[in-house]
Amino acid sequence: MQGILRIENASKSFQAPEGGVIRALDNVSLTVAHNEFLTLLGPSGCGKTTLLRAVSGFEDLDSGEIYIDGQPVSDQPAHKRPVNTVFQRYALFPHLTVERNVAYSLEVRGIAKAEIRERVGNMLELVGLAGMGARKIGQLSGGQQQRVALARSLVAQPKILLLDEPLSALDKNLRHKMQQELKILQHELGISFIFVTHDQEEALVMSDRIAVLNGGTIQQLDAPEELYRRPGNEFVARFIGESNLLDATVVSVEGASCDVVLTDGTVIRDCPVNGLKQGDPAKVLIRPENLVESVGQSSADERAGHEISGTVSESFFAGTDYHLVLACQGLPPVRASLRAGPGTSHHTIGEQTSLFVPHDAVHLIPERGAPA
Amino acid sequence: MSKARRTLENRRRLTLFGLLLPPSAFLAIFFLGPLAIMIVYSWLTPGLYGGVEWKFFHLNYGRILGWADTKYERFDPVYFEIFLRSVKLAATTVLLSLILCYPVAFWVSRMPEKRKNLVIFLITLPFFISLIVRLFAWVLILRPTGFFNQALMGLGLIDEPLEIIFTGTAVVIGMVYVFVPFMFLPLYASIEKLDLSLIEASQDLGANRIQTFFRVILPMTLPGIVGGSIIVFIPSLGNFIGPSLLGGAKVVMIGNLIEQQFLSARNWPFGAALGMMVMAAVLVLLLYYIRIVTREERQADGPNVAEEVAA
């Protein structure tokens, strides 16, 4: 795929202050398509910001190459690269007005005044700040500053827009609003966005694809739904969404499905096989919201091989859901979120209960290497 | 309002009054008082043997600015020239110490915390030694048989000792040396505050190093530059120890002139008028500085209150 951005075998190490070496990027390869919204997601220190800074030109790679629109950019300084960044704390110029902030990249390129005025005006309108051009940065709210930062980065029509956790300083409601606006803006402009965040929910909502990073490597690069439903390893499964991860062994394989046995002897039938063979160890991923109450599921026959039983050890009501924790002999606690519909009722602590595991709710993660 | 609360309020007012009275009184007596005396004296007739005669006399200023006592002397712009020369010298001192300190302040501001504090301590270290001693050391360094000339001659770079001591150059060297810490500290304060991400943002938006310097770094550190410049300019302008030690008799500065008027010529009103000239120059500069700083603060402030209310 000849994308707008291609990163090949990027590696970067830092000297840790306590001595020793931190591998911020470990042989990372990545291609971003035209008009794609790609998110780099990971905990702090996973290398996502280093990767972004390598693309913008503020960090030199130890090895590897970055191609923007087919051109290698390693020897291009930051100010010559056709990418712009929205910084985490916006980094707006406090000594300039909104208008001059947005016009900055055009002014340094020596573009004619009339054209600058027009493009800045259009851009301010696009981000919803029309008529605010004369304000000082200090007079703006956080959300408005965010929009100025966006306008300033977009006005030069970069080939890629890099966003370094730009929403982390906003309060929750504003953040949700900006998430939608950003997505719409990206769609309208047709520019590729690379978005860095540690907030998985934000990543899921906005992205076309998400690259989950940890320890300087890409753990998985996939569409949000794929990532959520079929995480490639334990780290991704734990990092994205709530998860029950249970140790299991494959006991029999039948075409595309298999049966597994959990450590307490419970058998779960008809799991998607995911390349596993008989006898392989695996992690069984069951999302808490995919578990349902056994009561109401037709017959005991149908339920057989799709049930986890235990004692309720925690139970609370959270509006849309009942949250349960089930203590099962020989298993780690199993969490469940049961939709608070007409059929569901509150479970009391100490109660014996069974939870039904729909066959498409199970995902098997092959065990290989040390868990992250 | 309850009685208890009123008592509390009164007591607080009394405390505040008690705390503020001594410094206010001190300033009024020892600062405003002499200043008022200077202002009044500058408009009085010089006494025959020193002191003043209580008669209005505008020629103190006239002698400096362009109208002289036609009975005894012709107007000679010599005093004004000395004043201008002092301004020039002070400006040179400011410029040189600025050029010296600006890059160093950047360098120090990027140091690890521990080393930073050490360097700042070292920069203020010369204050522990008397100014006269330090300036006299420069006499020893700069004189024809001093270290500087001997070193250059030893290296074969010059045949004759350079004539530095007792020239304007020596005065500037000495004053730059003395005032560098005054320039450094305000510069450092504003450079240390400079958000590095702004520099990155500028580069990210396509500005090269030079554009980034003039469009972001310089305007952002301007308060420090102006502050340091004024703090150096003011004492440089009135300084008389530096010029008298390093400039000898040849380089008379306004500071020396004022000193002479009070101590040897015993023409107090004229000395006071000269002092007023220096003060006027300084006041103009300070007003300019206040304008720049308040502009800066308005930018740094949150949403404009007046605007909020109007909206």
XYZ file of C-alpha atoms in Angstrom:
683
model
C 0.000 0.000 0.000
C 1.395 3.354 -1.048
C 0.004 5.480 1.745
C 0.544 9.137 2.587
C 2.911 8.081 5.342
C 5.129 5.037 5.520
C 7.309 4.295 8.511
C 9.848 1.547 8.020
C 11.654 -0.181 10.867
C 11.809 2.923 13.031
C 13.941 2.507 16.145
C 14.857 5.042 18.781
C 16.491 4.678 22.162
C 16.922 7.192 24.918
C 19.444 7.343 27.685
C 17.491 6.949 30.883
C 18.377 9.495 33.565
C 19.142 6.670 36.020
C 21.430 5.082 33.453
C 20.393 2.335 31.128
C 18.637 2.637 27.824
C 14.952 3.084 27.094
C 13.804 1.668 23.786
C 11.128 4.155 22.879
C 10.626 2.712 19.412
C 11.612 -0.820 18.560
C 11.526 -1.565 14.861
C 8.155 0.017 14.206
C 6.669 -0.179 10.715
C 3.416 1.471 9.832
C 1.564 2.753 6.792
C -1.097 5.421 6.941
C -3.522 5.649 4.048
C -4.717 8.815 2.372
C -7.611 10.370 4.213
C -7.260 8.023 7.150
C -7.823 8.755 10.807
C -5.208 6.696 12.550
C -4.743 6.668 16.303
C -1.606 5.750 18.188
C -2.905 4.391 21.458
C -0.939 3.256 24.445
C -0.034 3.920 28.052
C 2.419 6.701 28.821
C 5.944 5.800 27.855
C 4.812 3.387 25.150
C 6.538 5.328 22.381
C 3.487 6.900 20.772
C 4.650 10.472 21.280
C 8.173 9.593 20.152
C 6.734 8.157 16.956
C 4.690 11.286 16.363
C 7.683 13.519 17.005
C 9.749 11.464 14.613
C 7.175 12.134 11.909
C 7.004 15.864 12.679
C 10.793 16.091 12.692
C 11.502 16.816 16.353
C 13.064 13.444 17.028
C 15.707 11.769 14.904
C 15.427 8.036 14.482
C 18.386 5.814 15.362
C 17.496 3.680 12.379
C 14.656 3.278 9.931
C 13.085 5.694 7.504
C 9.959 7.750 7.274
C 8.352 8.462 3.893
C 5.804 11.196 3.504
C 3.959 10.928 0.217
C 6.698 8.643 -1.042
C 9.568 10.994 -0.119
C 12.064 10.049 2.594
C 12.118 12.846 5.164
C 14.863 11.841 7.612
C 17.183 14.619 6.500
C 14.427 17.222 6.327
C 14.241 19.556 9.325
C 10.871 19.989 10.999
C 10.093 23.274 9.310
C 10.381 21.768 5.853
C 8.118 18.777 6.382
C 4.609 18.898 4.920
C 3.032 17.973 8.238
C 1.661 20.114 11.049
C 1.094 19.346 14.680
C -1.583 20.203 17.200
C 0.346 20.207 20.452
C -0.853 18.797 23.708
C -1.031 22.164 25.428
C -1.716 23.883 22.095
C 1.503 25.953 22.210
C -0.316 28.993 20.873
C 1.717 32.176 20.632
C 0.508 34.325 23.518
C 1.929 37.523 22.039
C -0.121 37.234 18.857
C -3.841 37.546 18.186
C -5.949 34.597 17.098
C -5.695 35.798 13.523
C -1.897 36.152 13.588
C -1.566 32.751 15.237
C -3.509 31.133 12.450
C -1.693 33.179 9.824
C 1.733 32.236 11.194
C 2.578 29.423 8.810
C 1.438 31.483 5.830
C 3.373 34.571 6.943
C 6.648 32.685 7.289
C 6.152 31.311 3.812
C 5.813 34.829 2.464
C 2.327 34.414 1.062
C 0.554 37.574 -0.098
C -1.394 39.491 2.552
C -4.709 39.327 0.753
C -4.501 35.585 0.349
C -3.497 35.139 3.986
C -6.491 37.161 5.110
C -8.830 35.072 3.012
C -7.439 31.707 4.032
C -7.302 32.642 7.713
C -10.878 33.903 7.557
C -12.073 30.685 5.938
C -10.200 28.573 8.438
C -11.574 30.459 11.436
C -15.038 29.974 10.049
C -14.419 26.277 9.564
C -13.465 25.780 13.208
C -16.295 27.995 14.423
C -14.276 31.024 15.480
C -15.468 33.514 12.895
C -15.247 37.050 14.252
C -12.795 36.150 17.012
C -9.706 36.907 14.943
C -8.742 40.025 16.869
C -8.795 38.373 20.285
C -5.736 37.617 22.310
C -5.020 33.994 23.150
C -5.383 34.716 26.866
C -8.985 35.784 26.282
C -10.041 32.396 24.949
C -11.470 29.388 26.753
C -9.752 26.018 26.553
C -12.063 24.792 23.818
C -11.540 27.936 21.771
C -7.771 27.635 22.140
C -8.085 24.093 20.912
C -9.869 25.340 17.808
C -7.244 28.001 17.177
C -4.540 25.341 17.412
C -6.453 23.256 14.885
C -6.974 26.165 12.528
C -3.320 27.152 12.810
C -2.173 23.671 11.878
C -4.656 23.176 9.077
C -4.350 26.513 7.313
C -1.118 25.505 5.562
C -2.874 22.454 4.134
C -0.490 19.845 5.502
C -0.445 16.384 3.973
C -0.808 14.912 7.421
C -2.101 16.488 10.617
C -0.472 15.186 13.783
C -2.413 15.546 17.014
C -0.580 14.993 20.286
C -3.244 14.275 22.926
C -4.952 17.532 22.029
C -8.114 16.829 23.991
C -6.557 15.801 27.283
C -6.759 19.310 28.749
C -10.487 19.678 28.079
C -13.302 18.729 30.409
C -15.332 15.659 29.608
C -18.313 17.195 27.828
C -16.183 19.431 25.673
C -13.925 16.520 24.898
C -16.819 14.478 23.535
C -17.952 17.384 21.422
C -14.469 17.971 20.058
C -14.058 14.277 19.273
C -17.032 14.413 16.962
C -15.980 17.703 15.444
C -12.482 16.445 14.754
C -13.819 13.361 13.049
C -16.165 15.429 10.896
C -13.410 17.909 10.102
C -11.053 15.158 9.035
C -13.716 13.732 6.777
C -14.490 17.096 5.198
C -10.886 18.065 4.602
C -9.696 14.710 3.379
C -6.385 15.061 5.230
C -4.879 12.110 7.057
C -4.912 12.585 10.814
C -2.535 10.823 13.159
C -3.905 11.132 16.644
C -2.003 10.252 19.787
C -3.913 9.408 22.920
C -3.870 7.191 25.977
C -7.650 7.299 26.186
C -8.997 4.114 24.622
C -12.552 5.343 24.457
C -11.453 8.391 22.499
C -9.478 6.167 20.149
C -12.412 3.834 19.567
C -14.832 6.657 18.831
C -12.693 8.558 16.355
C -10.363 6.260 14.501
C -10.473 4.432 11.225
C -7.653 2.300 12.529
C -5.864 2.153 15.859
C -2.269 1.178 16.455
C -1.895 -0.043 20.020
C 1.639 0.565 21.220
C 3.435 -0.793 24.211
C 7.104 -0.979 25.039
C 8.038 0.677 21.758
C 6.355 -1.849 19.522
C 3.006 -1.978 17.781
C 0.963 -4.594 19.575
C -1.854 -4.532 17.082
C -2.997 -2.335 14.224
C -6.643 -2.755 13.320
C -10.014 -1.150 12.988
C -11.564 -0.258 16.369
C -14.203 -2.958 16.257
C -11.727 -5.659 15.310
C -9.375 -4.484 18.034
C -12.114 -4.622 20.613
C -13.643 -7.901 19.582
C -10.541 -9.796 18.577
C -7.503 -8.389 20.361
C -4.306 -10.054 19.203
C -2.724 -10.400 22.595
C -3.367 -10.069 26.270
C -2.035 -6.519 26.473
C -4.475 -5.244 23.876
C -7.308 -7.154 25.492
C -6.594 -5.617 28.876
C -5.830 -2.149 27.590
C -8.977 -1.737 25.541
C -12.252 -2.128 27.340
C -13.136 -4.172 30.364
C -12.130 -7.771 30.120
C -12.265 -11.142 31.783
C -9.188 -13.085 30.787
C -9.236 -16.704 31.830
C -6.531 -19.299 31.348
C -7.668 -22.244 29.292
C -6.499 -25.173 27.219
C -7.928 -26.252 23.881
C -9.391 -29.721 24.241
C -10.821 -30.347 20.783
C -10.926 -28.599 17.445
C -13.774 -29.007 14.993
C -13.417 -26.904 11.856
C -13.569 -23.231 12.757
C -14.627 -23.810 16.328
C -13.139 -25.483 19.313
C -13.837 -26.421 22.896
C -11.691 -25.187 25.709
C -11.423 -26.126 29.342
C -10.885 -23.495 32.010
C -8.634 -23.980 35.008
C -11.601 -24.914 37.197
C -12.688 -27.631 34.774
C -15.520 -25.654 33.196
C -15.786 -26.403 29.491
C -16.685 -23.669 27.055
C -17.852 -24.975 23.735
C -17.917 -23.611 20.202
C -15.254 -20.937 20.544
C -13.801 -19.416 17.331
C -10.616 -21.413 16.867
C -8.272 -18.532 15.967
C -5.522 -20.776 14.644
C -5.203 -22.850 17.796
C -4.562 -26.568 17.881
C -5.611 -29.202 20.340
C -3.634 -28.946 23.569
C -2.630 -25.314 23.031
C -2.827 -22.980 26.002
C -4.967 -19.907 25.402
C -6.510 -16.940 27.146
C -10.259 -16.791 26.973
C -11.498 -13.229 26.602
C -15.053 -12.538 27.648
C -16.188 -8.930 27.798
C -18.295 -8.291 30.928
C -21.124 -6.820 28.864
C -21.376 -9.965 26.737
C -22.336 -12.170 29.648
C -26.051 -12.613 30.207
C -28.134 -14.248 32.887
C -28.614 -17.948 32.436
C -32.170 -17.750 33.667
C -34.313 -17.217 30.601
C -31.988 -19.069 28.247
C -34.121 -21.815 26.762
C -33.032 -25.228 27.970
C -30.358 -26.741 30.118
C -29.119 -28.526 27.004
C -28.481 -25.317 25.171
C -26.853 -23.838 28.204
C -24.455 -26.734 28.660
C -20.943 -25.713 27.747
C -21.866 -22.043 27.755
C -22.065 -21.316 31.424
C -19.919 -20.019 34.218
C -21.171 -20.542 37.751
C -20.101 -19.011 41.009
C -20.982 -16.930 44.028
C -21.792 -13.252 43.727
C -19.070 -11.387 45.635
C -19.858 -7.835 44.561
C -23.004 -6.385 43.132
C -24.059 -2.885 42.403
C -26.520 -1.033 40.267
C -25.191 1.641 37.893
C -28.256 2.870 36.032
C -28.036 1.143 32.706
C -26.282 -1.922 34.110
C -25.956 -4.203 37.059
C -22.307 -4.823 37.748
C -21.512 -8.195 39.213
C -18.374 -9.898 40.296
C -18.620 -13.659 40.373
C -16.235 -15.619 42.544
C -15.670 -19.015 41.019
C -13.632 -21.807 42.515
C -10.349 -22.123 40.636
C -10.885 -19.034 38.449
C -10.025 -15.375 38.855
C -13.082 -13.236 39.693
C -15.360 -12.888 36.670
C -16.919 -9.516 36.083
C -20.226 -9.071 34.325
C -22.305 -6.098 33.295
C -25.905 -7.102 32.939
C -28.177 -4.740 31.069
C -30.771 -3.434 33.495
C -33.776 -4.428 31.426
C -37.232 -5.601 32.567
C -36.030 -9.202 32.925
C -32.963 -8.587 35.023
C -32.952 -8.260 38.749
C -30.564 -7.288 41.432
C -28.302 -10.062 42.668
C -27.465 -10.147 46.326
C -23.998 -10.853 47.568
C -23.475 -14.486 48.463
C -26.061 -15.706 45.984
C -25.202 -18.673 43.768
C -25.716 -17.865 40.131
C -24.801 -18.889 36.622
C -23.956 -16.638 33.729
C -24.550 -17.581 30.144
C -21.682 -17.178 27.667
C -23.052 -16.697 24.136
C -20.796 -18.546 21.711
C -19.912 -15.416 19.719
C -18.927 -13.607 22.911
C -15.757 -15.621 23.377
C -12.431 -14.751 21.845
C -9.381 -16.943 22.267
C -5.974 -15.331 22.502
C -3.107 -17.707 21.743
C -0.556 -17.685 24.545
C 2.881 -16.893 23.306
C 5.759 -15.217 25.014
C 5.425 -13.453 28.287
C 2.213 -11.539 28.871
C 2.741 -7.806 28.579
C -22.809 44.179 60.518
C -22.379 42.607 63.910
C -20.410 44.312 66.588
C -17.859 41.498 66.830
C -17.213 41.697 63.133
C -16.774 45.432 63.230
C -14.270 45.110 66.046
C -12.380 42.529 64.022
C -12.385 44.786 60.994
C -11.118 47.709 63.032
C -8.409 45.645 64.570
C -7.298 44.446 61.155
C -7.212 47.994 59.884
C -5.166 49.027 62.903
C -2.678 46.178 62.338
C -2.310 47.093 58.716
C -1.777 50.733 59.594
C 0.803 49.808 62.214
C 2.691 47.596 59.802
C 2.690 50.070 56.961
C 3.497 53.168 58.965
C 7.235 52.616 59.566
C 8.204 51.875 55.945
C 5.948 54.664 54.672
C 7.441 57.126 57.102
C 10.937 55.953 56.255
C 10.364 56.409 52.538
C 8.711 59.791 53.015
C 11.527 61.160 55.143
C 14.569 59.617 53.504
C 13.448 59.238 49.913
C 10.809 61.783 49.028
C 12.366 64.420 51.286
C 15.792 64.565 49.620
C 14.130 64.341 46.234
C 11.983 67.357 47.032
C 15.066 69.232 48.245
C 16.823 68.408 44.961
C 13.889 69.620 42.901
C 13.630 72.861 44.841
C 17.400 73.488 44.844
C 17.615 72.996 41.096
C 15.515 76.162 40.716
C 17.454 78.279 43.241
C 20.390 80.644 42.882
C 23.766 79.170 43.772
C 25.314 80.812 46.811
C 28.637 82.561 46.433
C 30.494 80.134 48.711
C 28.319 77.072 48.278
C 24.840 76.539 49.553
C 21.879 78.332 48.013
C 20.200 81.679 47.960
C 16.442 81.491 48.176
C 15.803 83.227 44.882
C 14.255 81.704 41.765
C 16.913 80.939 39.162
C 16.255 79.184 35.852
C 19.806 79.338 34.503
C 20.827 76.077 36.163
C 18.806 74.372 33.465
C 19.713 77.071 30.997
C 23.393 76.225 31.240
C 22.618 72.657 30.265
C 19.869 73.085 27.721
C 20.642 76.226 25.756
C 20.229 79.536 27.528
C 23.023 80.919 29.664
C 23.517 83.793 32.037
C 24.533 86.355 29.422
C 26.286 88.521 32.003
C 29.019 86.038 32.866
C 29.182 83.351 30.197
C 28.196 82.322 26.701
C 26.106 79.220 26.232
C 28.420 76.270 25.699
C 26.786 72.875 25.063
C 29.622 71.176 26.970
C 27.312 69.964 29.755
C 24.766 68.669 27.346
C 27.554 66.936 25.449
C 28.708 65.256 28.642
C 25.138 64.207 29.260
C 24.834 62.794 25.737
C 28.201 61.057 26.034
C 27.054 59.459 29.264
C 23.845 58.299 27.601
C 25.892 56.859 24.755
C 28.259 55.142 27.126
C 25.425 53.728 29.201
C 23.711 52.537 26.017
C 26.913 50.832 24.893
C 27.181 49.168 28.284
C 23.595 47.959 27.970
C 24.118 46.656 24.457
C 27.338 44.808 25.244
C 26.038 43.225 28.401
C 22.873 42.216 26.538
C 24.867 40.551 23.756
C 26.962 38.838 26.385
C 24.101 37.663 28.592
C 21.409 36.638 26.118
C 23.049 33.470 24.812
C 24.447 32.625 28.237
C 20.987 32.917 29.773
C 19.695 30.411 27.201
C 22.553 28.108 27.963
C 22.031 28.268 31.715
C 18.253 27.891 31.460
C 18.708 24.515 29.761
C 21.051 23.184 32.427
C 20.018 20.607 35.011
C 18.512 22.216 38.109
C 21.520 21.718 40.382
C 24.073 23.185 38.008
C 21.702 26.047 37.220
C 21.658 27.176 40.838
C 25.424 26.938 41.067
C 25.877 29.085 37.965
C 23.454 31.708 39.236
C 25.324 31.763 42.520
C 28.599 32.241 40.622
C 27.123 35.098 38.639
C 26.172 36.935 41.811
C 29.472 36.080 43.494
C 31.304 39.324 42.546
C 28.873 41.258 44.763
C 30.666 39.799 47.747
C 33.701 41.924 46.946
C 33.795 45.698 47.148
C 33.068 47.493 43.901
C 36.150 49.702 44.284
C 38.417 46.676 44.661
C 36.943 45.023 41.601
C 37.269 48.146 39.500
C 40.797 48.717 40.675
C 41.624 45.182 39.565
C 40.614 46.303 36.096
C 43.043 49.207 36.337
C 45.793 46.678 37.017
C 44.659 44.507 34.123
C 44.248 47.261 31.555
C 47.157 49.622 32.265
C 50.102 49.633 29.808
C 52.192 47.362 32.031
C 49.163 45.355 33.085
C 48.220 41.766 32.403
C 46.243 42.388 29.244
C 48.899 44.347 27.392
C 51.730 42.149 28.648
C 49.908 39.054 27.466
C 49.246 40.477 24.017
C 52.842 41.682 23.705
C 54.155 38.350 24.946
C 52.146 36.625 22.256
C 53.635 39.000 19.708
C 50.252 40.324 18.667
C 51.150 43.945 19.404
C 54.449 45.841 19.729
C 53.266 48.790 21.796
C 50.910 48.556 24.754
C 47.352 49.472 23.751
C 46.017 52.632 25.283
C 42.949 51.321 26.995
C 43.114 52.587 30.529
C 41.726 56.103 31.013
C 39.654 55.930 27.825
C 35.957 55.429 27.192
C 36.723 51.811 26.274
C 38.089 51.098 29.741
C 35.011 52.669 31.297
C 32.713 50.512 29.159
C 34.682 47.359 29.958
C 34.501 48.111 33.659
C 30.828 48.975 33.609
C 29.869 45.928 31.548
C 31.773 43.840 34.060
C 29.993 45.434 36.997
C 26.500 45.351 35.507
C 26.446 41.961 33.801
C 24.644 40.309 36.747
C 21.941 42.984 36.608
C 21.393 42.180 32.957
C 21.626 38.458 33.403
C 19.050 37.935 36.116
C 15.991 39.538 34.467
C 16.981 38.061 31.104
C 17.332 34.661 32.664
C 13.963 34.985 34.369
C 12.149 35.620 31.106
C 14.137 33.087 29.098
C 13.630 30.380 31.652
C 9.879 31.051 31.477
C 9.922 30.674 27.701
C 7.847 27.668 26.725
C 9.976 25.447 24.496
C 6.902 24.046 22.838
C 6.338 27.496 21.314
C 9.659 27.162 19.510
C 8.667 23.716 18.306
C 5.299 25.029 17.221
C 7.004 27.736 15.207
C 9.263 25.244 13.457
C 6.373 22.905 12.942
C 4.528 25.698 11.168
C 7.366 26.147 8.743
C 9.488 28.873 10.310
C 13.247 28.444 10.138
C 15.557 29.305 13.027
C 15.900 32.972 12.156
C 12.178 33.455 11.649
C 11.508 31.611 14.896
C 13.929 33.868 16.732
C 12.461 37.121 15.500
C 8.832 36.069 15.539
C 8.651 34.072 18.765
C 11.758 34.051 20.946
C 12.551 37.753 20.781
C 9.026 39.029 21.422
C 8.509 36.496 24.210
C 11.715 37.492 25.988
C 11.270 41.204 25.351
C 10.188 42.010 28.926
C 13.445 40.499 30.179
C 15.476 42.368 27.599
C 13.821 45.681 28.393
C 13.912 45.049 32.138
C 17.581 44.106 32.148
C 18.448 47.006 29.881
C 16.786 49.512 32.143
C 18.306 48.071 35.277
C 21.730 48.342 33.664
C 21.112 51.679 31.992
C 20.023 53.569 35.080
C 23.091 52.970 37.262
C 25.407 53.173 34.228
C 24.105 56.625 33.429
C 24.689 58.009 36.893
C 27.775 55.961 37.686
C 30.802 57.970 38.750
C 33.082 55.421 40.404
C 33.701 53.518 37.176
C 34.513 56.589 35.076
C 36.686 58.153 37.778
C 38.745 54.998 38.341
C 38.971 53.723 34.764
C 38.332 56.896 32.768
C 40.732 59.099 34.692
C 40.438 62.834 34.189
C 39.894 62.553 30.454
C 36.518 60.863 30.469
C 34.055 62.982 32.413
C 30.612 61.478 32.721
C 27.463 63.063 33.999
C 27.927 61.200 37.276
C 31.373 62.719 37.786
C 30.067 66.122 36.842
C 27.306 65.968 39.426
C 29.739 64.742 42.030
C 32.086 67.637 41.228
C 29.295 70.213 41.414
C 28.321 69.093 44.871
C 31.709 68.300 46.366
C 34.314 70.514 44.694
C 32.583 73.261 42.706
C 30.039 73.676 45.491
C 27.372 74.694 43.010
C 24.525 72.704 44.524
C 21.704 74.071 42.377
C 23.580 73.271 39.189
C 24.398 69.787 40.459
C 20.741 69.325 41.375
C 19.674 70.405 37.884
C 22.073 67.913 36.320
C 20.676 65.259 38.614
C 17.178 66.129 37.462
C 18.278 65.604 33.857
C 19.423 62.088 34.689
C 16.215 61.434 36.527
C 14.101 62.664 33.641
C 15.900 60.309 31.251
C 15.379 57.420 33.645
C 11.704 58.234 34.153
C 11.024 58.215 30.436
C 12.636 54.799 30.203
C 10.686 53.455 33.149
C 7.388 54.624 31.692
C 8.261 52.801 28.501
C 9.065 49.681 30.469
C 5.823 49.818 32.403
C 3.935 50.090 29.133
C 5.617 46.994 27.729
C 5.133 44.977 30.881
C 1.465 45.829 31.300
C 0.867 44.931 27.677
C 2.508 41.603 28.374
C 0.387 41.022 31.451
C -2.805 41.791 29.639
C -1.913 39.071 27.175
C -1.043 36.594 29.874
C -4.231 37.296 31.825
C -7.278 35.148 31.523
C -10.440 36.343 29.805
C -10.709 40.084 29.855
C -12.996 40.931 32.727
C -14.457 44.057 31.163
C -15.308 42.122 28.061
C -16.939 39.346 30.049
C -19.145 41.828 31.821
C -20.101 43.501 28.558
C -20.963 40.165 26.935
